[in-house]
Protein backbone atom coordinates (compact mmCIF):
# COMPACT_ATOMS: atom_id res chain seq x y z
CA UNK A 1 0.00 0.00 0.00
CA UNK A 2 1.54 3.31 -1.01
CA UNK A 3 1.69 6.21 1.39
CA UNK A 4 1.06 9.82 0.48
CA UNK A 5 4.81 10.51 0.80
CA UNK A 6 5.56 7.83 -1.83
CA UNK A 7 3.32 9.59 -4.34
CA UNK A 8 4.91 13.03 -4.07
CA UNK A 9 6.13 14.14 -7.46
CA UNK A 10 9.63 15.62 -7.54
CA UNK A 11 9.61 16.44 -11.25
CA UNK A 12 7.56 15.62 -14.31
CA UNK A 13 8.25 16.05 -17.98
CA UNK A 14 4.95 15.14 -19.57
CA UNK A 15 4.19 13.25 -21.74
CA UNK A 16 7.49 11.40 -21.19
CA UNK A 17 8.10 10.67 -17.52
CA UNK A 18 7.32 11.51 -13.92
CA UNK A 19 9.94 11.31 -11.14
CA UNK A 20 8.85 10.85 -7.53
CA UNK A 21 10.59 12.03 -4.38
CA UNK A 22 11.22 8.43 -3.33
CA UNK A 23 13.45 7.98 -6.44
CA UNK A 24 10.93 6.04 -8.50
CA UNK A 25 10.50 7.03 -12.16
CA UNK A 26 7.36 6.37 -14.18
CA UNK A 27 7.99 6.39 -17.95
CA UNK A 28 5.26 6.82 -20.56
CA UNK A 29 7.29 5.96 -23.68
CA UNK A 30 9.80 3.27 -24.51
CA UNK A 31 9.32 1.10 -21.45
CA UNK A 32 7.64 -1.77 -23.32
CA UNK A 33 9.88 -4.75 -24.17
CA UNK A 34 9.92 -6.51 -27.52
CA UNK A 35 11.61 -9.91 -27.06
CA UNK A 36 14.66 -10.88 -29.10
CA UNK A 37 13.93 -13.64 -31.59
CA UNK A 38 15.74 -15.97 -33.95
CA UNK A 39 12.54 -16.49 -35.94
CA UNK A 40 10.61 -13.23 -35.90
CA UNK A 41 9.06 -13.57 -39.34
CA UNK A 42 10.33 -10.16 -40.42
CA UNK A 43 13.55 -11.41 -42.02
CA UNK A 44 15.86 -10.65 -39.10
CA UNK A 45 17.22 -12.49 -36.08
CA UNK A 46 17.97 -10.60 -32.90
CA UNK A 47 19.89 -11.47 -29.76
CA UNK A 48 20.63 -9.61 -26.53
CA UNK A 49 24.23 -9.42 -25.32
CA UNK A 50 25.31 -8.05 -21.93
CA UNK A 51 28.35 -5.79 -22.29
CA UNK A 52 29.00 -4.86 -18.67
CA UNK A 53 27.53 -7.06 -15.93
CA UNK A 54 28.35 -4.43 -13.27
CA UNK A 55 26.25 -1.68 -14.87
CA UNK A 56 23.79 -3.89 -16.76
CA UNK A 57 24.67 -2.17 -20.05
CA UNK A 58 23.73 -4.39 -22.97
CA UNK A 59 23.07 -4.38 -26.69
CA UNK A 60 20.69 -6.05 -29.08
CA UNK A 61 22.22 -7.49 -32.25
CA UNK A 62 20.16 -7.68 -35.44
CA UNK A 63 21.27 -9.98 -38.27
CA UNK A 64 19.43 -10.42 -41.58
CA UNK A 65 18.03 -13.96 -41.68
CA UNK A 66 19.12 -14.54 -45.27
CA UNK A 67 22.87 -14.44 -44.60
CA UNK A 68 25.14 -17.13 -46.01
CA UNK A 69 27.44 -18.88 -43.49
CA UNK A 70 30.80 -17.06 -43.14
CA UNK A 71 29.47 -14.10 -45.14
CA UNK A 72 30.79 -10.77 -43.90
CA UNK A 73 28.31 -7.92 -43.61
CA UNK A 74 28.82 -4.26 -42.74
CA UNK A 75 28.31 -3.37 -39.08
CA UNK A 76 26.16 -0.44 -37.98
CA UNK A 77 26.28 0.67 -34.35
CA UNK A 78 22.94 2.32 -33.56
CA UNK A 79 22.31 4.63 -30.60
CA UNK A 80 18.57 5.02 -30.05
CA UNK A 81 17.05 8.45 -29.72
CA UNK A 82 15.29 9.55 -26.61
CA UNK A 83 17.39 12.50 -25.43
CA UNK A 84 19.19 10.27 -22.90
CA UNK A 85 16.03 9.86 -20.79
CA UNK A 86 13.70 7.47 -22.64
CA UNK A 87 13.64 4.41 -24.85
CA UNK A 88 15.87 1.38 -25.29
CA UNK A 89 16.84 -1.09 -28.02
CA UNK A 90 14.23 -3.40 -26.49
CA UNK A 91 11.17 -1.15 -26.85
CA UNK A 92 8.97 -1.91 -29.84
CA UNK A 93 9.51 1.44 -31.59
CA UNK A 94 13.31 1.09 -31.81
CA UNK A 95 13.29 -2.71 -32.16
CA UNK A 96 11.00 -2.54 -35.21
CA UNK A 97 12.93 0.36 -36.77
CA UNK A 98 16.32 -1.33 -36.38
CA UNK A 99 14.94 -4.66 -37.62
CA UNK A 100 13.85 -3.01 -40.85
CA UNK A 101 17.18 -1.20 -41.17
CA UNK A 102 19.03 -4.51 -40.87
CA UNK A 103 16.88 -6.25 -43.49
CA UNK A 104 16.62 -3.42 -46.01
CA UNK A 105 20.27 -2.29 -45.82
CA UNK A 106 21.50 -5.89 -45.43
CA UNK A 107 23.71 -5.04 -42.46
CA UNK A 108 24.36 -6.31 -38.96
CA UNK A 109 23.14 -3.73 -36.46
CA UNK A 110 24.27 -3.44 -32.86
CA UNK A 111 21.69 -1.36 -31.00
CA UNK A 112 23.21 0.08 -27.83
CA UNK A 113 21.37 0.36 -24.53
CA UNK A 114 22.45 2.92 -21.94
CA UNK A 115 21.32 3.96 -18.49
CA UNK A 116 18.77 6.75 -18.57
CA UNK A 117 18.29 10.09 -16.81
CA UNK A 118 16.97 11.17 -14.39
CA UNK A 119 18.09 8.08 -12.45
CA UNK A 120 21.59 8.41 -13.93
CA UNK A 121 23.03 11.83 -14.54
CA UNK A 122 24.77 12.91 -17.72
CA UNK A 123 27.44 11.78 -18.76
CA UNK A 124 26.44 8.24 -17.66
CA UNK A 125 24.60 7.49 -20.93
CA UNK A 126 27.56 8.73 -22.95
CA UNK A 127 30.01 6.65 -20.91
CA UNK A 128 27.80 3.55 -21.29
CA UNK A 129 27.61 4.10 -25.04
CA UNK A 130 31.39 4.49 -25.25
CA UNK A 131 31.95 1.31 -23.21
CA UNK A 132 29.54 -0.59 -25.43
CA UNK A 133 31.22 0.66 -28.61
CA UNK A 134 34.65 -0.29 -27.30
CA UNK A 135 33.35 -3.73 -26.34
CA UNK A 136 32.04 -4.34 -29.85
CA UNK A 137 35.20 -3.02 -31.49
CA UNK A 138 37.22 -5.44 -29.37
CA UNK A 139 34.94 -8.37 -30.27
CA UNK A 140 35.04 -7.48 -33.99
CA UNK A 141 38.85 -7.19 -33.96
CA UNK A 142 39.23 -10.59 -32.28
CA UNK A 143 36.71 -12.24 -34.63
CA UNK A 144 38.42 -10.82 -37.73
CA UNK A 145 41.81 -12.08 -36.57
CA UNK A 146 43.23 -8.56 -36.40
CA UNK A 147 43.82 -8.93 -32.67
CA UNK A 148 44.63 -11.84 -30.38
CA UNK A 149 42.02 -12.45 -27.70
CA UNK A 150 43.07 -10.77 -24.47
CA UNK A 151 41.24 -9.79 -21.35
CA UNK A 152 39.93 -6.22 -21.48
PDB file of C-alpha atoms in Angstrom:
ATOM      1  CA  UNK A   1       0.000   0.000   0.000  1.00  0.00           C
ATOM      2  CA  UNK A   2       1.544   3.310  -1.011  1.00  0.00           C
ATOM      3  CA  UNK A   3       1.694   6.208   1.386  1.00  0.00           C
ATOM      4  CA  UNK A   4       1.062   9.821   0.476  1.00  0.00           C
ATOM      5  CA  UNK A   5       4.814  10.511   0.805  1.00  0.00           C
ATOM      6  CA  UNK A   6       5.562   7.831  -1.835  1.00  0.00           C
ATOM      7  CA  UNK A   7       3.321   9.586  -4.336  1.00  0.00           C
ATOM      8  CA  UNK A   8       4.914  13.027  -4.065  1.00  0.00           C
ATOM      9  CA  UNK A   9       6.134  14.141  -7.462  1.00  0.00           C
ATOM     10  CA  UNK A  10       9.630  15.624  -7.542  1.00  0.00           C
ATOM     11  CA  UNK A  11       9.606  16.440 -11.255  1.00  0.00           C
ATOM     12  CA  UNK A  12       7.561  15.617 -14.310  1.00  0.00           C
ATOM     13  CA  UNK A  13       8.254  16.047 -17.979  1.00  0.00           C
ATOM     14  CA  UNK A  14       4.949  15.135 -19.566  1.00  0.00           C
ATOM     15  CA  UNK A  15       4.191  13.254 -21.745  1.00  0.00           C
ATOM     16  CA  UNK A  16       7.485  11.403 -21.193  1.00  0.00           C
ATOM     17  CA  UNK A  17       8.097  10.665 -17.525  1.00  0.00           C
ATOM     18  CA  UNK A  18       7.316  11.509 -13.924  1.00  0.00           C
ATOM     19  CA  UNK A  19       9.941  11.313 -11.140  1.00  0.00           C
ATOM     20  CA  UNK A  20       8.848  10.845  -7.532  1.00  0.00           C
ATOM     21  CA  UNK A  21      10.585  12.030  -4.376  1.00  0.00           C
ATOM     22  CA  UNK A  22      11.222   8.425  -3.329  1.00  0.00           C
ATOM     23  CA  UNK A  23      13.450   7.984  -6.439  1.00  0.00           C
ATOM     24  CA  UNK A  24      10.931   6.042  -8.500  1.00  0.00           C
ATOM     25  CA  UNK A  25      10.498   7.035 -12.164  1.00  0.00           C
ATOM     26  CA  UNK A  26       7.361   6.370 -14.185  1.00  0.00           C
ATOM     27  CA  UNK A  27       7.991   6.392 -17.952  1.00  0.00           C
ATOM     28  CA  UNK A  28       5.262   6.823 -20.561  1.00  0.00           C
ATOM     29  CA  UNK A  29       7.288   5.964 -23.684  1.00  0.00           C
ATOM     30  CA  UNK A  30       9.804   3.266 -24.510  1.00  0.00           C
ATOM     31  CA  UNK A  31       9.319   1.096 -21.453  1.00  0.00           C
ATOM     32  CA  UNK A  32       7.645  -1.772 -23.315  1.00  0.00           C
ATOM     33  CA  UNK A  33       9.884  -4.747 -24.170  1.00  0.00           C
ATOM     34  CA  UNK A  34       9.921  -6.514 -27.523  1.00  0.00           C
ATOM     35  CA  UNK A  35      11.611  -9.912 -27.059  1.00  0.00           C
ATOM     36  CA  UNK A  36      14.665 -10.881 -29.098  1.00  0.00           C
ATOM     37  CA  UNK A  37      13.934 -13.643 -31.588  1.00  0.00           C
ATOM     38  CA  UNK A  38      15.736 -15.973 -33.953  1.00  0.00           C
ATOM     39  CA  UNK A  39      12.540 -16.490 -35.941  1.00  0.00           C
ATOM     40  CA  UNK A  40      10.606 -13.232 -35.904  1.00  0.00           C
ATOM     41  CA  UNK A  41       9.056 -13.571 -39.343  1.00  0.00           C
ATOM     42  CA  UNK A  42      10.335 -10.157 -40.418  1.00  0.00           C
ATOM     43  CA  UNK A  43      13.553 -11.407 -42.018  1.00  0.00           C
ATOM     44  CA  UNK A  44      15.859 -10.652 -39.102  1.00  0.00           C
ATOM     45  CA  UNK A  45      17.222 -12.491 -36.084  1.00  0.00           C
ATOM     46  CA  UNK A  46      17.973 -10.604 -32.895  1.00  0.00           C
ATOM     47  CA  UNK A  47      19.889 -11.466 -29.762  1.00  0.00           C
ATOM     48  CA  UNK A  48      20.630  -9.613 -26.527  1.00  0.00           C
ATOM     49  CA  UNK A  49      24.230  -9.423 -25.315  1.00  0.00           C
ATOM     50  CA  UNK A  50      25.307  -8.046 -21.927  1.00  0.00           C
ATOM     51  CA  UNK A  51      28.348  -5.786 -22.293  1.00  0.00           C
ATOM     52  CA  UNK A  52      28.999  -4.864 -18.674  1.00  0.00           C
ATOM     53  CA  UNK A  53      27.531  -7.059 -15.929  1.00  0.00           C
ATOM     54  CA  UNK A  54      28.353  -4.431 -13.270  1.00  0.00           C
ATOM     55  CA  UNK A  55      26.246  -1.682 -14.865  1.00  0.00           C
ATOM     56  CA  UNK A  56      23.793  -3.887 -16.758  1.00  0.00           C
ATOM     57  CA  UNK A  57      24.667  -2.171 -20.051  1.00  0.00           C
ATOM     58  CA  UNK A  58      23.728  -4.387 -22.967  1.00  0.00           C
ATOM     59  CA  UNK A  59      23.066  -4.379 -26.689  1.00  0.00           C
ATOM     60  CA  UNK A  60      20.687  -6.048 -29.079  1.00  0.00           C
ATOM     61  CA  UNK A  61      22.224  -7.493 -32.247  1.00  0.00           C
ATOM     62  CA  UNK A  62      20.156  -7.677 -35.437  1.00  0.00           C
ATOM     63  CA  UNK A  63      21.269  -9.976 -38.274  1.00  0.00           C
ATOM     64  CA  UNK A  64      19.427 -10.418 -41.583  1.00  0.00           C
ATOM     65  CA  UNK A  65      18.034 -13.960 -41.683  1.00  0.00           C
ATOM     66  CA  UNK A  66      19.121 -14.538 -45.274  1.00  0.00           C
ATOM     67  CA  UNK A  67      22.870 -14.445 -44.603  1.00  0.00           C
ATOM     68  CA  UNK A  68      25.136 -17.128 -46.009  1.00  0.00           C
ATOM     69  CA  UNK A  69      27.443 -18.879 -43.487  1.00  0.00           C
ATOM     70  CA  UNK A  70      30.804 -17.058 -43.137  1.00  0.00           C
ATOM     71  CA  UNK A  71      29.468 -14.104 -45.138  1.00  0.00           C
ATOM     72  CA  UNK A  72      30.791 -10.766 -43.895  1.00  0.00           C
ATOM     73  CA  UNK A  73      28.311  -7.919 -43.615  1.00  0.00           C
ATOM     74  CA  UNK A  74      28.821  -4.262 -42.736  1.00  0.00           C
ATOM     75  CA  UNK A  75      28.306  -3.369 -39.085  1.00  0.00           C
ATOM     76  CA  UNK A  76      26.159  -0.436 -37.978  1.00  0.00           C
ATOM     77  CA  UNK A  77      26.282   0.675 -34.349  1.00  0.00           C
ATOM     78  CA  UNK A  78      22.942   2.318 -33.562  1.00  0.00           C
ATOM     79  CA  UNK A  79      22.307   4.626 -30.598  1.00  0.00           C
ATOM     80  CA  UNK A  80      18.573   5.022 -30.055  1.00  0.00           C
ATOM     81  CA  UNK A  81      17.045   8.453 -29.718  1.00  0.00           C
ATOM     82  CA  UNK A  82      15.286   9.551 -26.608  1.00  0.00           C
ATOM     83  CA  UNK A  83      17.386  12.501 -25.430  1.00  0.00           C
ATOM     84  CA  UNK A  84      19.189  10.272 -22.904  1.00  0.00           C
ATOM     85  CA  UNK A  85      16.029   9.855 -20.789  1.00  0.00           C
ATOM     86  CA  UNK A  86      13.698   7.472 -22.644  1.00  0.00           C
ATOM     87  CA  UNK A  87      13.643   4.405 -24.845  1.00  0.00           C
ATOM     88  CA  UNK A  88      15.873   1.381 -25.290  1.00  0.00           C
ATOM     89  CA  UNK A  89      16.841  -1.094 -28.023  1.00  0.00           C
ATOM     90  CA  UNK A  90      14.233  -3.398 -26.493  1.00  0.00           C
ATOM     91  CA  UNK A  91      11.172  -1.145 -26.849  1.00  0.00           C
ATOM     92  CA  UNK A  92       8.967  -1.907 -29.838  1.00  0.00           C
ATOM     93  CA  UNK A  93       9.512   1.443 -31.591  1.00  0.00           C
ATOM     94  CA  UNK A  94      13.312   1.088 -31.807  1.00  0.00           C
ATOM     95  CA  UNK A  95      13.290  -2.707 -32.161  1.00  0.00           C
ATOM     96  CA  UNK A  96      11.003  -2.536 -35.206  1.00  0.00           C
ATOM     97  CA  UNK A  97      12.926   0.365 -36.772  1.00  0.00           C
ATOM     98  CA  UNK A  98      16.324  -1.326 -36.384  1.00  0.00           C
ATOM     99  CA  UNK A  99      14.938  -4.665 -37.619  1.00  0.00           C
ATOM    100  CA  UNK A 100      13.845  -3.010 -40.848  1.00  0.00           C
ATOM    101  CA  UNK A 101      17.177  -1.198 -41.173  1.00  0.00           C
ATOM    102  CA  UNK A 102      19.030  -4.511 -40.871  1.00  0.00           C
ATOM    103  CA  UNK A 103      16.878  -6.249 -43.488  1.00  0.00           C
ATOM    104  CA  UNK A 104      16.620  -3.420 -46.013  1.00  0.00           C
ATOM    105  CA  UNK A 105      20.268  -2.288 -45.820  1.00  0.00           C
ATOM    106  CA  UNK A 106      21.500  -5.891 -45.429  1.00  0.00           C
ATOM    107  CA  UNK A 107      23.712  -5.038 -42.463  1.00  0.00           C
ATOM    108  CA  UNK A 108      24.362  -6.312 -38.962  1.00  0.00           C
ATOM    109  CA  UNK A 109      23.138  -3.728 -36.461  1.00  0.00           C
ATOM    110  CA  UNK A 110      24.273  -3.443 -32.861  1.00  0.00           C
ATOM    111  CA  UNK A 111      21.688  -1.362 -31.005  1.00  0.00           C
ATOM    112  CA  UNK A 112      23.205   0.078 -27.830  1.00  0.00           C
ATOM    113  CA  UNK A 113      21.374   0.363 -24.531  1.00  0.00           C
ATOM    114  CA  UNK A 114      22.451   2.915 -21.940  1.00  0.00           C
ATOM    115  CA  UNK A 115      21.316   3.960 -18.492  1.00  0.00           C
ATOM    116  CA  UNK A 116      18.769   6.754 -18.574  1.00  0.00           C
ATOM    117  CA  UNK A 117      18.288  10.091 -16.815  1.00  0.00           C
ATOM    118  CA  UNK A 118      16.972  11.174 -14.389  1.00  0.00           C
ATOM    119  CA  UNK A 119      18.091   8.082 -12.451  1.00  0.00           C
ATOM    120  CA  UNK A 120      21.589   8.408 -13.926  1.00  0.00           C
ATOM    121  CA  UNK A 121      23.034  11.835 -14.544  1.00  0.00           C
ATOM    122  CA  UNK A 122      24.774  12.913 -17.720  1.00  0.00           C
ATOM    123  CA  UNK A 123      27.440  11.780 -18.760  1.00  0.00           C
ATOM    124  CA  UNK A 124      26.441   8.239 -17.655  1.00  0.00           C
ATOM    125  CA  UNK A 125      24.599   7.487 -20.934  1.00  0.00           C
ATOM    126  CA  UNK A 126      27.563   8.730 -22.953  1.00  0.00           C
ATOM    127  CA  UNK A 127      30.014   6.648 -20.910  1.00  0.00           C
ATOM    128  CA  UNK A 128      27.803   3.548 -21.286  1.00  0.00           C
ATOM    129  CA  UNK A 129      27.613   4.104 -25.041  1.00  0.00           C
ATOM    130  CA  UNK A 130      31.390   4.494 -25.248  1.00  0.00           C
ATOM    131  CA  UNK A 131      31.950   1.314 -23.209  1.00  0.00           C
ATOM    132  CA  UNK A 132      29.544  -0.595 -25.435  1.00  0.00           C
ATOM    133  CA  UNK A 133      31.220   0.659 -28.615  1.00  0.00           C
ATOM    134  CA  UNK A 134      34.654  -0.294 -27.302  1.00  0.00           C
ATOM    135  CA  UNK A 135      33.346  -3.733 -26.341  1.00  0.00           C
ATOM    136  CA  UNK A 136      32.037  -4.335 -29.850  1.00  0.00           C
ATOM    137  CA  UNK A 137      35.198  -3.023 -31.494  1.00  0.00           C
ATOM    138  CA  UNK A 138      37.221  -5.437 -29.371  1.00  0.00           C
ATOM    139  CA  UNK A 139      34.938  -8.367 -30.270  1.00  0.00           C
ATOM    140  CA  UNK A 140      35.041  -7.480 -33.991  1.00  0.00           C
ATOM    141  CA  UNK A 141      38.847  -7.193 -33.956  1.00  0.00           C
ATOM    142  CA  UNK A 142      39.229 -10.591 -32.279  1.00  0.00           C
ATOM    143  CA  UNK A 143      36.714 -12.244 -34.633  1.00  0.00           C
ATOM    144  CA  UNK A 144      38.416 -10.816 -37.730  1.00  0.00           C
ATOM    145  CA  UNK A 145      41.814 -12.083 -36.574  1.00  0.00           C
ATOM    146  CA  UNK A 146      43.228  -8.559 -36.398  1.00  0.00           C
ATOM    147  CA  UNK A 147      43.817  -8.926 -32.672  1.00  0.00           C
ATOM    148  CA  UNK A 148      44.629 -11.837 -30.378  1.00  0.00           C
ATOM    149  CA  UNK A 149      42.025 -12.450 -27.695  1.00  0.00           C
ATOM    150  CA  UNK A 150      43.068 -10.766 -24.468  1.00  0.00           C
ATOM    151  CA  UNK A 151      41.235  -9.793 -21.349  1.00  0.00           C
ATOM    152  CA  UNK A 152      39.934  -6.216 -21.476  1.00  0.00           C
TER     153      UNK A 152
END
